[in-house]
Coordinates of C-alpha atoms in Angstrom, one line a residue:
M8 CA -38.0 10.0 1.0
K9 CA -36.7 7.9 -1.9
N10 CA -33.6 6.0 -1.0
T11 CA -31.3 7.5 -3.6
F12 CA -28.4 5.2 -2.6
A13 CA -30.7 2.2 -3.2
Y14 CA -31.6 3.5 -6.6
T15 CA -28.1 4.2 -7.7
Y16 CA -26.5 1.2 -6.1
N17 CA -29.2 -1.0 -7.5
K18 CA -28.8 0.5 -10.9
S19 CA -25.0 0.3 -11.0
L20 CA -24.4 -3.0 -9.1
K21 CA -27.4 -5.0 -9.6
A22 CA -28.2 -6.7 -12.8
A23 CA -28.0 -9.7 -10.6
M24 CA -31.1 -11.9 -10.8
A25 CA -32.3 -10.4 -14.0
G26 CA -29.0 -11.1 -15.6
L27 CA -28.6 -14.5 -14.1
L28 CA -31.3 -16.2 -16.0
V29 CA -32.6 -13.7 -18.5
I30 CA -29.2 -13.0 -19.9
G31 CA -28.1 -16.6 -19.4
M32 CA -30.7 -17.6 -21.9
S33 CA -29.6 -14.9 -24.4
A34 CA -32.8 -12.9 -23.9
A35 CA -31.8 -9.3 -24.3
S36 CA -35.0 -7.6 -23.3
C37 CA -34.0 -6.6 -19.8
S38 CA -35.2 -3.3 -18.6
K39 CA -33.3 -0.8 -16.5
F40 CA -32.7 -2.3 -13.1
T41 CA -33.8 0.4 -10.8
E42 CA -36.1 -1.8 -8.7
L43 CA -35.1 -4.1 -5.9
A44 CA -36.9 -7.0 -7.6
P45 CA -37.0 -6.5 -11.4
Q46 CA -40.2 -7.9 -12.9
N47 CA -38.4 -9.9 -15.5
A48 CA -36.0 -11.5 -13.0
M49 CA -36.5 -15.1 -11.9
P50 CA -36.7 -15.2 -8.1
P51 CA -33.7 -16.7 -6.3
D52 CA -35.8 -19.5 -4.8
I53 CA -36.6 -20.7 -8.3
T54 CA -33.2 -20.1 -9.9
F55 CA -31.3 -22.0 -7.2
S56 CA -33.9 -24.8 -6.7
D57 CA -32.8 -26.7 -9.7
S58 CA -29.3 -27.7 -10.8
S59 CA -30.0 -27.0 -14.5
N60 CA -31.2 -23.5 -13.7
I61 CA -28.0 -22.9 -11.7
E62 CA -25.9 -23.8 -14.7
V63 CA -27.8 -21.4 -16.9
A64 CA -27.4 -18.7 -14.2
M65 CA -23.7 -19.2 -14.2
N66 CA -23.7 -18.5 -18.0
G67 CA -25.5 -15.3 -17.2
V68 CA -22.7 -14.1 -14.9
Y69 CA -20.2 -14.7 -17.7
N70 CA -22.4 -12.9 -20.1
A71 CA -22.5 -9.9 -17.8
A72 CA -18.7 -9.8 -18.1
A73 CA -19.0 -9.8 -21.9
I74 CA -21.7 -7.3 -22.7
G75 CA -22.9 -5.4 -19.6
S76 CA -25.3 -2.6 -20.0
Y77 CA -25.1 0.8 -21.6
E78 CA -27.1 3.6 -19.9
G79 CA -29.0 0.8 -18.1
S80 CA -30.0 -1.1 -21.3
Y81 CA -28.9 -4.6 -22.2
T82 CA -30.0 -4.1 -25.7
A83 CA -27.3 -1.5 -26.4
G84 CA -24.2 -3.2 -25.0
R85 CA -20.8 -1.7 -25.6
G86 CA -18.6 -4.5 -24.3
Y87 CA -18.3 -3.4 -20.7
P88 CA -16.6 -4.5 -18.6
F89 CA -14.6 -7.2 -20.4
G90 CA -15.5 -6.9 -24.1
A91 CA -14.8 -4.4 -26.8
A92 CA -15.1 -1.3 -24.5
S93 CA -12.6 -2.7 -22.0
I94 CA -10.0 -3.6 -24.6
E95 CA -10.4 -0.3 -26.5
Q96 CA -10.1 1.8 -23.3
G97 CA -7.1 -0.2 -22.2
E98 CA -5.5 0.9 -25.4
M99 CA -6.9 4.4 -25.5
R100 CA -5.4 5.2 -22.1
G101 CA -2.0 4.3 -23.6
E102 CA -0.1 5.5 -26.6
D103 CA 0.3 2.4 -28.9
M104 CA -2.9 2.9 -30.7
V105 CA -4.4 6.1 -32.1
N106 CA -8.0 7.3 -31.6
L107 CA -9.5 8.4 -34.9
A108 CA -13.1 9.3 -33.9
T109 CA -15.2 10.6 -31.0
F110 CA -16.1 7.2 -29.6
Y111 CA -13.3 7.0 -27.0
D112 CA -11.9 10.5 -27.5
V113 CA -12.4 11.6 -23.8
T114 CA -10.5 8.5 -22.7
Y115 CA -7.7 9.1 -25.2
R116 CA -7.3 12.7 -24.3
A117 CA -7.8 12.1 -20.5
N118 CA -10.8 14.4 -20.5
I119 CA -12.8 12.0 -18.2
S120 CA -15.3 13.5 -15.8
P121 CA -17.5 12.0 -13.1
T122 CA -20.3 12.0 -15.6
S123 CA -18.6 10.9 -18.8
A124 CA -20.0 7.7 -20.2
N125 CA -16.7 5.7 -20.7
N126 CA -15.6 5.6 -17.1
V127 CA -19.1 5.7 -15.6
N128 CA -20.2 2.6 -17.6
M129 CA -17.0 0.8 -16.7
W130 CA -17.6 1.4 -13.0
V131 CA -21.3 0.5 -13.3
N132 CA -20.7 -2.7 -15.1
L133 CA -17.7 -3.9 -13.1
Y134 CA -19.8 -3.6 -10.0
A135 CA -22.9 -5.1 -11.7
L136 CA -20.7 -8.1 -12.5
V137 CA -19.5 -8.2 -8.8
N138 CA -23.1 -8.2 -7.6
Q139 CA -24.1 -10.9 -10.0
A140 CA -21.1 -13.0 -8.7
N141 CA -22.1 -12.3 -5.1
T142 CA -25.7 -13.2 -5.7
F143 CA -24.7 -16.4 -7.4
I144 CA -22.3 -17.3 -4.6
E145 CA -25.0 -16.9 -2.0
G146 CA -27.4 -18.9 -4.2
V147 CA -25.1 -21.9 -4.7
R148 CA -24.2 -22.0 -1.1
N149 CA -27.8 -22.2 -0.1
A150 CA -28.4 -24.8 -2.9
A151 CA -25.7 -27.0 -1.5
A152 CA -27.0 -26.6 2.1
K153 CA -30.4 -27.9 0.8
G154 CA -28.8 -30.8 -1.1
I155 CA -29.8 -29.5 -4.5
I156 CA -26.2 -29.7 -5.7
S157 CA -23.3 -31.3 -4.1
A158 CA -20.8 -29.5 -1.9
G159 CA -18.1 -30.1 -4.5
K160 CA -20.2 -28.7 -7.3
A161 CA -21.1 -25.7 -5.2
A162 CA -17.4 -25.0 -4.5
Q163 CA -16.5 -25.3 -8.2
L164 CA -19.3 -22.8 -9.2
E165 CA -18.3 -20.5 -6.3
G166 CA -14.8 -20.7 -7.6
E167 CA -15.9 -19.4 -11.0
A168 CA -17.9 -16.6 -9.5
R169 CA -15.0 -15.6 -7.2
F170 CA -12.6 -15.6 -10.1
L171 CA -14.8 -13.2 -12.0
R172 CA -15.2 -11.1 -8.8
A173 CA -11.5 -10.9 -8.4
L174 CA -11.0 -10.0 -12.1
A175 CA -13.6 -7.2 -11.8
H176 CA -12.1 -5.7 -8.7
H177 CA -8.6 -5.7 -10.1
E178 CA -9.9 -3.9 -13.2
A179 CA -11.4 -1.3 -11.0
V180 CA -8.2 -0.9 -9.0
I181 CA -6.1 -0.2 -12.1
N182 CA -8.5 2.4 -13.4
F183 CA -9.7 4.2 -10.2
S184 CA -6.8 3.8 -7.8
R185 CA -3.0 4.4 -7.7
P186 CA -0.7 1.5 -8.3
Y187 CA 0.5 -0.8 -5.5
A188 CA 4.0 0.6 -5.9
D189 CA 2.8 4.0 -4.6
G190 CA 3.2 3.5 -0.8
N191 CA 3.3 -0.3 -0.9
G192 CA -0.4 -0.5 -1.4
S193 CA -1.3 2.3 1.1
Q194 CA -3.1 4.5 -1.4
V195 CA -6.9 4.5 -1.4
G196 CA -8.4 1.5 -3.1
V197 CA -11.9 0.6 -4.4
P198 CA -14.8 -0.9 -2.4
Y199 CA -14.3 -4.6 -2.3
R200 CA -17.9 -5.8 -2.2
D201 CA -18.3 -9.5 -1.3
M202 CA -22.0 -9.5 -0.4
P203 CA -25.0 -9.5 -2.7
V204 CA -27.1 -6.3 -2.8
N205 CA -30.6 -7.4 -3.5
T206 CA -32.7 -6.3 -0.5
P207 CA -33.0 -3.1 1.6
E208 CA -31.1 -4.8 4.4
Q209 CA -28.2 -5.8 2.1
I210 CA -28.1 -2.2 0.7
Q211 CA -27.7 -0.9 4.2
A212 CA -24.9 -3.3 4.9
A213 CA -23.2 -2.4 1.5
M214 CA -23.4 1.3 2.3
K215 CA -20.8 0.7 5.0
V216 CA -18.2 -0.6 2.6
G217 CA -15.6 2.1 2.0
R218 CA -12.7 2.3 -0.4
G219 CA -10.1 0.9 2.0
T220 CA -6.6 0.6 0.6
V221 CA -5.0 -0.9 -2.5
A222 CA -3.2 -3.4 -0.3
Q223 CA -6.5 -4.5 1.2
D224 CA -8.0 -4.9 -2.3
Y225 CA -5.1 -7.1 -3.4
T226 CA -5.3 -9.2 -0.3
K227 CA -9.0 -10.0 -1.1
I228 CA -8.3 -10.4 -4.8
L229 CA -5.7 -13.0 -4.0
A230 CA -7.9 -14.8 -1.5
D231 CA -10.7 -15.1 -4.2
L232 CA -8.1 -16.4 -6.7
D233 CA -6.7 -18.9 -4.2
F234 CA -10.1 -20.2 -3.6
A235 CA -10.7 -20.5 -7.3
E236 CA -7.4 -22.3 -7.8
A237 CA -8.2 -24.8 -5.1
N238 CA -11.7 -25.6 -6.3
L239 CA -11.7 -25.2 -10.1
P240 CA -11.0 -28.2 -12.4
A241 CA -7.8 -28.2 -14.4
T242 CA -9.8 -28.7 -17.5
P243 CA -13.3 -27.0 -17.5
K244 CA -15.8 -29.5 -18.9
V245 CA -17.8 -26.9 -20.9
N246 CA -16.5 -24.1 -23.1
A247 CA -13.0 -24.7 -21.9
I248 CA -11.6 -21.3 -22.8
A249 CA -14.7 -19.3 -21.8
R250 CA -15.1 -20.9 -18.4
A251 CA -12.5 -20.3 -15.6
G252 CA -10.4 -23.2 -14.7
K253 CA -7.5 -23.8 -12.3
G254 CA -5.0 -22.5 -14.9
A255 CA -6.9 -19.2 -15.3
A256 CA -6.9 -18.6 -11.6
I257 CA -3.1 -19.2 -11.4
A258 CA -2.4 -17.0 -14.5
I259 CA -4.4 -14.1 -13.1
K260 CA -2.6 -14.5 -9.8
M261 CA 0.7 -14.1 -11.7
R262 CA -0.7 -10.9 -13.2
V263 CA -1.8 -9.6 -9.8
K264 CA 1.5 -10.3 -8.1
Q265 CA 3.2 -8.6 -11.1
H266 CA 1.2 -5.5 -10.3
M267 CA 2.3 -5.8 -6.7
G268 CA 6.0 -6.1 -7.7
D269 CA 6.0 -9.5 -6.0
W270 CA 8.5 -11.0 -8.4
P271 CA 9.2 -14.2 -6.3
G272 CA 5.4 -14.7 -6.1
V273 CA 5.2 -14.4 -9.9
I274 CA 7.9 -17.0 -10.3
T275 CA 6.2 -19.4 -7.8
E276 CA 2.8 -19.1 -9.6
G277 CA 4.4 -19.4 -13.0
A278 CA 6.2 -22.6 -12.1
K279 CA 2.7 -24.2 -11.7
L280 CA 2.2 -23.4 -15.4
G281 CA 5.6 -24.7 -16.6
T282 CA 7.6 -21.5 -16.7
D283 CA 10.5 -23.0 -14.7
K284 CA 11.3 -25.4 -17.6
A285 CA 14.5 -25.2 -19.6
A286 CA 12.8 -25.6 -23.0
D287 CA 9.5 -26.6 -24.7
F288 CA 7.4 -24.6 -22.4
S289 CA 4.0 -26.0 -21.7
S290 CA 1.7 -26.0 -18.7
P291 CA 1.3 -29.1 -16.4
V292 CA -2.2 -27.7 -15.8
N293 CA -4.4 -28.3 -18.9
G294 CA -1.4 -28.4 -21.3
Y295 CA -1.4 -24.7 -22.3
K296 CA 1.4 -23.8 -24.8
L297 CA 2.3 -21.4 -27.5
L298 CA 0.8 -22.2 -30.8
P299 CA 3.1 -22.5 -33.8
S300 CA 1.8 -19.3 -35.5
P301 CA 1.0 -16.0 -33.6
D302 CA -2.3 -15.6 -35.3
E303 CA -3.7 -19.0 -34.5
A304 CA -5.2 -18.0 -31.1
F305 CA -7.3 -15.4 -32.9
V306 CA -8.3 -17.5 -35.9
K307 CA -9.4 -20.3 -33.6
F308 CA -10.4 -18.0 -30.8
D309 CA -12.9 -20.4 -29.3
N310 CA -10.8 -23.6 -29.4
N311 CA -7.0 -23.4 -29.1
G312 CA -4.4 -24.4 -26.6
E313 CA -2.8 -21.0 -26.0
S314 CA -5.8 -19.0 -24.7
I315 CA -6.2 -19.6 -21.0
F316 CA -9.3 -17.5 -20.5
S317 CA -11.4 -15.4 -22.9
I318 CA -14.8 -13.8 -22.7
A319 CA -17.1 -15.5 -25.2
H320 CA -19.1 -13.4 -27.7
T321 CA -21.7 -14.7 -30.2
A322 CA -24.1 -13.2 -32.7
A323 CA -26.9 -14.1 -30.3
T324 CA -25.4 -12.6 -27.2
N325 CA -23.8 -9.5 -28.8
P326 CA -26.8 -7.2 -29.1
G327 CA -25.1 -4.6 -31.4
N328 CA -22.1 -3.6 -33.4
N329 CA -20.7 -1.4 -30.7
A330 CA -19.7 -4.4 -28.5
A331 CA -18.0 -6.2 -31.4
L332 CA -14.2 -6.3 -31.4
A333 CA -13.8 -6.6 -35.2
Y334 CA -16.3 -3.8 -35.9
M335 CA -14.8 -1.4 -33.4
L336 CA -11.1 -2.1 -34.1
G337 CA -11.0 -3.0 -37.7
P338 CA -10.6 -0.8 -40.9
A339 CA -13.7 0.4 -42.8
D340 CA -12.7 -1.2 -46.1
I341 CA -13.2 -4.7 -44.8
G342 CA -16.2 -4.1 -42.5
G343 CA -15.0 -2.2 -39.5
R344 CA -15.4 1.4 -38.5
S345 CA -11.8 2.7 -38.6
L346 CA -12.1 4.1 -35.1
V347 CA -8.8 3.0 -33.7
A348 CA -5.5 2.5 -35.6
I349 CA -2.1 1.3 -34.6
S350 CA 0.2 4.2 -33.8
P351 CA 3.1 4.6 -36.3
V352 CA 5.3 5.4 -33.3
L353 CA 5.0 1.7 -32.3
Y354 CA 4.7 0.3 -35.8
N355 CA 8.0 2.0 -36.8
A356 CA 9.8 1.3 -33.5
E357 CA 13.2 -0.2 -34.0
F358 CA 12.4 -3.0 -31.5
W359 CA 9.6 -4.3 -33.8
V360 CA 11.7 -6.0 -36.4
N361 CA 10.8 -6.1 -40.1
D362 CA 10.3 -9.8 -40.5
D363 CA 8.1 -10.2 -37.4
L364 CA 5.2 -12.3 -38.6
R365 CA 2.8 -10.4 -36.3
R366 CA 3.1 -7.6 -38.9
S367 CA 1.9 -9.7 -41.8
L368 CA -0.6 -11.9 -39.9
L369 CA -2.0 -9.6 -37.2
T370 CA -2.1 -6.1 -38.8
I371 CA -3.8 -4.9 -41.9
K372 CA -3.6 -1.6 -43.8
Q373 CA -6.6 0.2 -45.0
L374 CA -6.4 0.8 -48.8
S375 CA -9.2 3.3 -49.3
G376 CA -10.7 6.4 -47.8
T377 CA -8.9 9.1 -45.8
T378 CA -7.5 6.9 -43.1
K379 CA -5.1 4.6 -44.9
F380 CA -3.5 3.6 -41.7
V381 CA -2.5 0.2 -40.2
Y382 CA -5.1 -1.5 -38.0
T383 CA -5.2 -4.7 -35.9
Y384 CA -6.3 -7.8 -37.6
K385 CA -6.6 -9.9 -34.4
Y386 CA -10.4 -9.6 -34.7
R387 CA -12.0 -10.3 -38.0
D388 CA -15.5 -11.6 -37.8
F389 CA -17.2 -8.6 -39.2
V390 CA -20.4 -10.5 -40.1
N391 CA -21.3 -12.4 -36.9
K392 CA -19.4 -10.2 -34.4
S393 CA -18.3 -13.4 -32.6
D394 CA -14.6 -12.7 -31.8
W395 CA -14.0 -13.6 -28.2
A396 CA -12.3 -11.1 -26.0
P397 CA -8.9 -12.4 -24.9
I398 CA -8.3 -12.0 -21.2
I399 CA -5.1 -14.0 -20.7
R400 CA -3.0 -16.2 -23.0
Y401 CA 0.0 -18.5 -22.3
A402 CA 2.2 -15.9 -24.0
E403 CA 1.5 -13.5 -21.2
V404 CA 2.3 -16.2 -18.6
L405 CA 5.7 -16.7 -20.3
L406 CA 6.4 -13.0 -20.5
N407 CA 5.2 -12.3 -16.9
A408 CA 7.6 -15.0 -15.7
A409 CA 10.4 -13.6 -18.0
E410 CA 10.1 -10.2 -16.4
A411 CA 10.1 -11.7 -12.9
Y412 CA 13.2 -13.8 -13.6
A413 CA 15.0 -10.8 -15.1
R414 CA 14.2 -8.5 -12.2
T415 CA 15.5 -11.1 -9.7
G416 CA 18.7 -11.8 -11.5
N417 CA 18.0 -15.1 -13.3
N418 CA 18.7 -13.7 -16.8
A419 CA 19.2 -17.2 -18.3
Q420 CA 15.7 -18.3 -17.6
A421 CA 14.3 -14.8 -18.5
F422 CA 16.0 -15.0 -21.9
L423 CA 14.6 -18.5 -22.6
L424 CA 11.1 -17.3 -21.8
L425 CA 11.5 -14.1 -23.8
N426 CA 12.8 -16.0 -26.8
A427 CA 10.0 -18.5 -26.7
V428 CA 7.5 -15.8 -27.4
R429 CA 9.6 -13.6 -29.7
N430 CA 11.0 -16.4 -31.9
R431 CA 7.5 -17.9 -32.4
S432 CA 6.9 -14.8 -34.5
L433 CA 10.2 -14.9 -36.4
P434 CA 11.1 -17.1 -39.4
A435 CA 13.5 -19.9 -38.5
D436 CA 16.3 -18.3 -40.5
S437 CA 15.7 -14.7 -39.3
K438 CA 18.7 -12.7 -38.5
S439 CA 16.6 -10.8 -36.0
R440 CA 16.6 -13.7 -33.5
F441 CA 18.5 -13.0 -30.3
T442 CA 21.5 -15.1 -29.9
V443 CA 22.7 -13.5 -26.6
P444 CA 20.6 -11.7 -24.0
P445 CA 20.1 -8.0 -24.8
A446 CA 21.8 -5.5 -22.6
D447 CA 18.6 -4.6 -20.9
L448 CA 16.6 -7.7 -20.6
V449 CA 13.7 -6.2 -18.7
L450 CA 13.3 -3.5 -21.4
A451 CA 13.3 -6.2 -24.0
V452 CA 10.5 -8.1 -22.2
L453 CA 8.5 -4.9 -21.8
N454 CA 8.9 -4.0 -25.5
E455 CA 7.9 -7.6 -26.4
R456 CA 4.7 -7.1 -24.4
R457 CA 3.8 -4.0 -26.4
I458 CA 4.0 -6.0 -29.7
E459 CA 2.5 -9.3 -28.5
F460 CA -0.5 -7.8 -26.7
L461 CA -1.2 -4.9 -29.0
A462 CA -5.0 -4.4 -29.3
E463 CA -5.7 -6.7 -26.4
G464 CA -6.1 -3.9 -23.8
R465 CA -2.9 -4.6 -21.9
R466 CA -1.1 -1.3 -22.5
W467 CA -2.8 0.7 -19.7
P468 CA -2.2 -2.0 -17.0
D469 CA 1.5 -1.9 -17.8
I470 CA 1.6 1.9 -17.7
H471 CA -0.2 1.8 -14.4
R472 CA 1.9 -0.8 -12.6
L473 CA 5.2 0.8 -13.9
A474 CA 4.2 4.4 -13.1
L475 CA 6.8 4.7 -10.4
D476 CA 9.4 2.4 -11.8
P477 CA 12.7 4.3 -11.6
K478 CA 13.8 3.0 -15.0
Y479 CA 10.8 1.8 -17.1
S480 CA 8.0 4.3 -16.2
T481 CA 6.4 6.4 -18.9
G482 CA 6.2 9.1 -16.2
G483 CA 2.4 9.1 -16.3
I484 CA 0.0 9.2 -19.2
P485 CA 2.3 9.4 -22.2
A486 CA 2.1 11.8 -25.1
K487 CA 0.0 10.5 -28.0
V488 CA -0.4 10.9 -31.7
L489 CA -3.5 12.6 -32.9
L490 CA -5.3 12.0 -36.2
S491 CA -4.1 15.5 -37.3
D492 CA -0.5 14.3 -36.9
L493 CA -0.9 11.6 -39.5
K494 CA -0.8 11.7 -43.3
A495 CA -4.0 10.5 -44.8
D496 CA -2.1 8.4 -47.4
G497 CA -0.6 6.2 -44.7
S498 CA 3.0 7.0 -45.6
D499 CA 3.8 7.5 -41.9
Y500 CA 3.7 3.7 -41.7
N501 CA 7.0 2.6 -43.2
I502 CA 9.3 0.0 -41.8
T503 CA 12.0 0.8 -44.3
T504 CA 12.5 4.5 -43.6
R505 CA 10.8 4.3 -40.2
P506 CA 9.7 8.0 -40.2
K507 CA 9.4 9.7 -36.8
V508 CA 5.9 11.0 -36.0
E509 CA 5.9 13.5 -33.2
P510 CA 2.9 13.2 -30.9
S511 CA 1.1 16.5 -30.4
L512 CA -1.3 15.4 -27.6
V513 CA 0.6 16.3 -24.4
S514 CA 1.5 13.9 -21.7
F515 CA 0.3 14.1 -18.1
E516 CA 2.6 13.5 -15.1
Y517 CA 1.9 10.6 -12.8
K518 CA 1.0 13.1 -10.0
S519 CA -1.7 14.6 -12.2
F520 CA -5.3 13.9 -11.1
K521 CA -6.0 12.8 -14.7
F522 CA -3.9 9.6 -14.1
L523 CA -7.0 8.2 -12.2
W524 CA -10.5 8.0 -13.3
P525 CA -13.1 9.6 -11.1
L526 CA -15.9 7.7 -9.4
P527 CA -19.3 8.3 -11.0
A528 CA -21.1 11.4 -9.7
T529 CA -24.2 9.3 -9.0
E530 CA -22.2 6.9 -6.8
I531 CA -20.6 9.9 -4.9
S532 CA -23.9 11.7 -4.4
S533 CA -26.0 8.7 -3.4
N534 CA -23.5 6.6 -1.3
P535 CA -22.9 8.3 2.1
T536 CA -19.7 6.3 2.7
L537 CA -18.2 7.4 -0.6
R538 CA -19.5 11.0 -0.5
D539 CA -16.1 12.3 0.6
A540 CA -14.0 9.6 -1.2
Q541 CA -13.9 11.0 -4.7
N542 CA -10.5 10.9 -6.4
P543 CA -8.8 14.3 -5.9
G544 CA -9.1 16.8 -8.7
Y545 CA -12.7 15.9 -9.6

């Protein structure tokens, strides 16, 4: 009898060796990976027998994070798990952007099923990335044992792979599991897979890995990030923003501890990156700092001092328009597809002040057609499709620390950090600048996040972690504006009159099964350990 678990597990988790070198060299001719040893994969004994091959293989792991596969094909990438698809779905699960087409309609309406492409491909590609990372870790450990590379080099490369493994598992948790705040991490988590799955024996071992708890996932995520911090250089020598360094590991640890509600932990990690200063915030690690203009990190997406870690995209490695951020998020009259607009509910919000430079520099209004709405202008390479996907910037480090300080009673430091980000986007003579802390400093920080990280996929993670917050929760999946709620001439977008647009798409309470995505039907049917572990309601 055919081992259906091997088939599915291999298909969903295993672009490993084929991806390591084939993708690393930008060859996008990979077939569906349903065999244990894909014909176009370079065998591990060759890949890890030469130091230069190992470096190329590391590039392949990063590329898997950027493009992934769609329906098993690497020639039709959609930007799973950390490209365009990830960012769009992070926004489409929230309410600050409006879905205008069918591309992510099921995500926007929370009509996900165990067979719908959006969530299935996210799961498939997250675990394909995990398996590439695990295969790479095993390979570099063996290479170091044989003297092919030094122990120090192996530890650095393993640190990069474990960073990506942690990033992938955390993304899985916030989409497929309840937040840490629900029962202090006692809710069911996701399988934390830390072994490669490339042989029948490894598949049998992997079959025994269950979902565990959210707390167990976070323990392992932090362990991977601690290892990465200890072994990664402060300044990556190659592609500094697109390769994980010590600062990236620390910054993601801040994010993870934020999701756990570990505010002292956020403060401790942030201090390593300079958030405990009284002014002129910059990181002792690699010198990260806010850039003078809020658009600079996007204009110079591949070489700037604010981006701590991004996923690189190029014309060569992006196999189609559907994985391109500008194409998917931009307006049609300048080369995009007008698929996703900024919601007028956010655009007209009182807390987004009129003279904020992020309006003029990072949004753009479509002037023609039937969707004359406001769109993001963070991604603008419509020709080469080369915009990098931002994962974490120094602005987030500052705001993460600001929230932590505010929640632990140090309003003075929280106010300094909030103003550093907010005032960067306001003219020097702006009357909108805070001169005294707002009455609700935490709310001010959360509102600032909605503006600063708009169209970067950070809205759903905030909704998820705050779901049970007694004061700042949305209560679940918030109500959303539909295309039919908007006037085609774009008059709903007006910061003078700030018209109220009532969302007609209903909200879903936190307790609704729709708050979580279901595990793919193929995973449930093929994996005996997960057969009875589907999220309730599906």
